[in-house]
Short mmCIF file of C-alpha atoms in Angstrom, two decimals:
data_model
loop_
_atom_site.label_atom_id
_atom_site.label_comp_id
_atom_site.label_asym_id
_atom_site.label_seq_id
_atom_site.Cartn_x
_atom_site.Cartn_y
_atom_site.Cartn_z
CA LYS A 1 9.68 -6.38 -16.49
CA ASN A 2 8.75 -5.50 -12.69
CA GLU A 3 10.40 -6.89 -9.56
CA VAL A 4 6.71 -8.07 -8.14
CA GLU A 5 4.76 -9.68 -10.51
CA GLN A 6 1.13 -11.23 -9.48
CA SER A 7 -1.21 -13.51 -11.57
CA PRO A 8 -4.38 -13.84 -12.37
CA GLN A 9 -4.93 -10.08 -12.83
CA ASN A 10 -8.26 -10.68 -13.08
CA LEU A 11 -10.09 -14.24 -11.09
CA THR A 12 -14.31 -14.14 -11.38
CA ALA A 13 -14.73 -17.35 -8.91
CA GLN A 14 -18.17 -19.54 -7.79
CA GLU A 15 -19.43 -18.44 -4.20
CA GLY A 16 -17.33 -21.75 -2.57
CA GLU A 17 -14.51 -21.30 -4.37
CA PHE A 18 -10.81 -22.43 -3.58
CA ILE A 19 -8.98 -19.06 -4.22
CA THR A 20 -5.54 -18.76 -5.23
CA ILE A 21 -3.56 -15.02 -6.42
CA ASN A 22 0.52 -15.88 -7.10
CA CYS A 23 3.16 -13.26 -6.56
CA SER A 24 6.42 -13.52 -7.78
CA TYR A 25 8.87 -11.40 -7.61
CA SER A 26 12.29 -10.61 -8.58
CA VAL A 27 14.85 -9.99 -5.77
CA GLY A 28 15.99 -10.40 -2.48
CA ILE A 29 13.71 -9.32 0.21
CA SER A 30 13.02 -8.19 3.83
CA ALA A 31 9.23 -9.36 3.97
CA LEU A 32 6.26 -9.40 1.49
CA HIS A 33 2.37 -7.99 2.28
CA TRP A 34 -0.69 -8.92 1.25
CA LEU A 35 -2.77 -5.72 0.84
CA GLN A 36 -6.41 -6.18 0.25
CA GLN A 37 -8.59 -2.96 -1.70
CA HIS A 38 -11.86 -2.22 -1.96
CA PRO A 39 -14.05 -1.24 -4.72
CA GLY A 40 -14.92 2.06 -2.40
CA GLY A 41 -10.57 2.31 -2.69
CA GLY A 42 -9.80 1.80 1.86
CA ILE A 43 -6.76 -0.39 1.69
CA VAL A 44 -6.33 -2.85 4.50
CA SER A 45 -3.55 -4.72 5.42
CA LEU A 46 -3.89 -8.46 5.06
CA PHE A 47 -0.76 -10.21 6.76
CA MET A 48 3.10 -9.36 6.79
CA LEU A 49 5.19 -12.78 5.71
CA SER A 50 8.92 -13.22 5.95
CA SER A 51 9.19 -16.97 5.32
CA GLY A 52 6.42 -20.01 6.43
CA LYS A 53 2.74 -19.57 6.45
CA LYS A 54 -0.29 -16.99 8.19
CA LYS A 55 -3.91 -17.65 8.68
CA HIS A 56 -6.41 -15.24 9.45
CA GLY A 57 -9.79 -17.17 9.48
CA ARG A 58 -10.77 -17.80 6.13
CA LEU A 59 -7.26 -16.06 3.96
CA ILE A 60 -3.93 -18.08 4.25
CA ALA A 61 -0.76 -16.44 3.02
CA THR A 62 2.15 -18.66 2.17
CA ILE A 63 5.62 -17.90 1.40
CA ASN A 64 8.31 -19.58 -0.12
CA ILE A 65 11.98 -17.78 -0.19
CA GLN A 66 14.39 -20.00 -2.00
CA GLU A 67 11.76 -20.62 -5.05
CA LYS A 68 11.06 -15.63 -4.63
CA HIS A 69 7.43 -16.53 -4.38
CA SER A 70 3.64 -16.56 -2.68
CA SER A 71 0.40 -17.21 -3.03
CA LEU A 72 -3.01 -16.22 -1.13
CA HIS A 73 -6.03 -18.67 -0.26
CA ILE A 74 -9.21 -17.99 0.61
CA THR A 75 -11.53 -20.58 1.40
CA ALA A 76 -15.22 -21.07 1.04
CA SER A 77 -15.96 -17.91 -0.65
CA HIS A 78 -17.81 -14.99 0.03
CA PRO A 79 -18.74 -12.56 -2.64
CA ARG A 80 -17.91 -9.65 -0.18
CA ASP A 81 -14.38 -11.32 -0.92
CA SER A 82 -15.02 -9.28 -3.79
CA ALA A 83 -11.54 -6.75 -4.68
CA VAL A 84 -8.24 -6.34 -5.88
CA TYR A 85 -5.18 -7.87 -3.49
CA ILE A 86 -1.93 -6.36 -3.92
CA CYS A 87 1.07 -8.24 -3.56
CA ALA A 88 4.31 -5.83 -1.67
CA VAL A 89 7.73 -6.31 -1.02
CA GLU A 90 10.39 -5.09 1.01
CA THR A 91 13.19 -4.70 -1.21
CA ASN A 92 16.41 -3.17 0.79
CA PHE A 93 16.77 -4.80 3.97
CA GLY A 94 16.74 -2.30 6.86
CA ASN A 95 14.98 0.02 4.43
CA GLU A 96 11.45 0.03 4.45
CA LYS A 97 10.91 1.24 1.25
CA LEU A 98 8.04 -1.26 -0.41
CA THR A 99 7.34 -2.05 -4.84
CA PHE A 100 4.31 -3.43 -4.43
CA GLY A 101 3.18 -5.29 -8.02
CA THR A 102 -0.26 -4.29 -9.39
CA GLY A 103 -3.09 -6.11 -8.32
CA THR A 104 -5.59 -8.96 -8.87
CA ARG A 105 -8.81 -7.88 -8.75
CA LEU A 106 -11.00 -11.04 -7.80
CA THR A 107 -14.70 -10.94 -8.65
CA ILE A 108 -16.63 -13.61 -6.71
CA ILE A 109 -20.71 -14.61 -7.45
CA PRO A 110 -23.22 -15.28 -5.51
CA GLU B 1 -10.47 4.09 17.25
CA ALA B 2 -7.90 3.45 15.68
CA GLN B 3 -6.84 5.31 12.18
CA VAL B 4 -5.22 7.06 9.62
CA THR B 5 -7.06 10.07 8.71
CA GLN B 6 -6.25 12.29 4.97
CA ASN B 7 -7.30 15.86 4.40
CA PRO B 8 -8.65 16.72 1.32
CA ARG B 9 -10.28 13.73 0.16
CA TYR B 10 -11.39 15.23 -3.13
CA LEU B 11 -9.00 18.23 -4.87
CA ILE B 12 -9.15 19.89 -7.95
CA THR B 13 -6.77 22.42 -8.06
CA VAL B 14 -4.86 23.74 -11.23
CA THR B 15 -1.18 23.61 -12.74
CA GLY B 16 1.11 25.33 -10.26
CA LYS B 17 -1.17 26.16 -7.40
CA LYS B 18 0.63 24.95 -4.34
CA LEU B 19 -1.09 22.33 -2.16
CA THR B 20 -0.82 20.20 1.06
CA VAL B 21 -1.93 16.92 1.42
CA THR B 22 -2.85 16.22 5.86
CA CYS B 23 -2.53 13.51 7.02
CA SER B 24 -2.38 12.16 10.70
CA GLN B 25 -1.83 9.24 13.44
CA ASN B 26 -3.22 8.54 16.31
CA MET B 27 -1.50 5.41 16.61
CA ASN B 28 1.51 6.39 17.48
CA HIS B 29 3.78 4.85 14.91
CA GLU B 30 7.48 5.88 14.19
CA TYR B 31 6.12 4.70 10.34
CA MET B 32 4.84 6.66 8.09
CA SER B 33 4.43 6.73 3.97
CA TRP B 34 3.14 8.30 1.78
CA TYR B 35 1.55 6.63 -2.19
CA ARG B 36 -0.13 7.22 -5.18
CA GLN B 37 -1.61 4.59 -6.85
CA ASP B 38 -2.22 4.87 -11.36
CA PRO B 39 -4.64 3.13 -13.67
CA GLY B 40 -2.31 0.21 -14.52
CA LEU B 41 1.48 1.39 -12.73
CA GLY B 42 0.19 0.29 -9.08
CA LEU B 43 0.09 1.80 -5.69
CA ARG B 44 3.87 3.08 -5.91
CA GLN B 45 5.55 5.10 -3.22
CA ILE B 46 6.18 8.98 -2.78
CA TYR B 47 8.88 9.14 0.28
CA TYR B 48 8.68 7.36 3.82
CA SER B 49 9.59 8.13 7.43
CA MET B 50 10.75 6.12 10.30
CA ASN B 51 10.72 9.01 12.48
CA VAL B 52 10.41 12.26 13.90
CA GLU B 53 12.40 14.09 11.55
CA VAL B 54 13.92 11.24 9.14
CA THR B 55 12.30 11.36 6.16
CA ASP B 56 13.48 9.40 2.64
CA LYS B 57 12.09 8.64 -1.30
CA GLY B 58 10.04 6.22 -2.31
CA ASP B 59 10.73 4.98 -6.10
CA VAL B 60 8.76 8.55 -7.27
CA PRO B 61 9.91 11.09 -5.22
CA GLU B 62 9.75 13.80 -8.20
CA GLY B 63 7.87 16.27 -7.76
CA TYR B 64 6.33 16.02 -3.43
CA LYS B 65 8.29 17.09 -0.56
CA VAL B 66 7.48 15.33 3.03
CA SER B 67 8.10 16.66 6.38
CA ARG B 68 8.21 15.09 9.60
CA LYS B 69 8.49 16.78 12.49
CA GLU B 70 5.55 15.57 14.33
CA LYS B 71 5.14 11.92 14.90
CA ARG B 72 1.78 11.51 14.19
CA ASN B 73 0.98 14.52 11.02
CA PHE B 74 3.25 13.41 8.07
CA PRO B 75 2.17 15.85 5.55
CA LEU B 76 2.29 15.72 1.87
CA ILE B 77 3.58 19.38 0.00
CA LEU B 78 3.27 19.53 -3.63
CA GLU B 79 5.02 22.86 -4.25
CA SER B 80 3.98 23.10 -8.21
CA PRO B 81 1.08 20.30 -8.92
CA SER B 82 1.28 19.28 -12.76
CA PRO B 83 -0.96 17.51 -14.62
CA ASN B 84 1.25 13.77 -14.32
CA GLN B 85 1.13 14.31 -10.87
CA THR B 86 -3.17 13.86 -10.88
CA SER B 87 -3.51 10.33 -8.75
CA LEU B 88 -5.45 8.72 -5.78
CA TYR B 89 -3.03 9.18 -3.16
CA PHE B 90 -2.68 6.53 0.36
CA CYS B 91 -0.86 8.22 3.22
CA ALA B 92 -0.23 5.01 5.57
CA SER B 93 1.74 4.22 9.24
CA SER B 94 2.97 1.44 10.76
CA LEU B 95 5.10 0.33 13.44
CA SER B 96 8.30 0.23 13.28
CA LEU B 97 10.22 -2.80 14.33
CA THR B 98 14.14 -3.40 14.11
CA SER B 99 13.04 -5.79 10.68
CA GLY B 100 10.73 -4.60 9.82
CA ARG B 101 7.15 -3.23 9.33
CA GLU B 102 4.33 -5.08 10.60
CA THR B 103 0.61 -4.11 9.22
CA GLN B 104 0.36 -0.96 7.68
CA TYR B 105 -2.67 1.36 8.07
CA PHE B 106 -3.94 3.12 5.08
CA GLY B 107 -5.70 6.82 5.32
CA PRO B 108 -9.18 6.57 3.18
CA GLY B 109 -6.85 8.27 0.31
CA THR B 110 -6.93 11.64 -1.86
CA ARG B 111 -8.73 11.69 -5.35
CA LEU B 112 -6.35 14.71 -6.33
CA LEU B 113 -7.42 16.71 -9.83
CA VAL B 114 -4.71 18.92 -11.77
CA LEU B 115 -6.45 21.25 -14.36
#
């Protein structure tokens, strides 16, 4: 079993829909990251969370440390949000090592 | 412009021929890291460095070497490449805080094919 599991693996939605991508992990972590990989391959960091919730524009990330679960939400989705969203956890305190989920491929249809 | 650069972007080589992929950042970041990305396996960390002359293994370090002689550069060395090292490689950097990293900046990726 992978240390970091994402669901769904693939998600197709209509423009404007509210999107939720989930990330569960099985180990103790010091922080969790959400990344976005564009169709061209470039990777952008979206959030780093160690507790609570962060918001940037239409993107919201939450984490529940007790339940070992994080969600990434996209409000008013747009075709330009189509990308692979990747969750990653720092599994060793002070070690700064990252373990990644395999990603969720999101497609937003106009 | 703040950026991480990698060179080359694309490389085709043959088994056993030593190669180096360079990575450079202009943000004075302490933390740098190398990842490989393979279909179905996602991103996996190869090596990382928390500062000059400080490097450590990630999850898949076998067959790779790194060095961090200067803060801005973190080259990835394949001493004797093999076909199973065919992959997409990313370098990344970030500020290193006592509790972990903030936003990581990724390079554009290097696509390597080992024949």
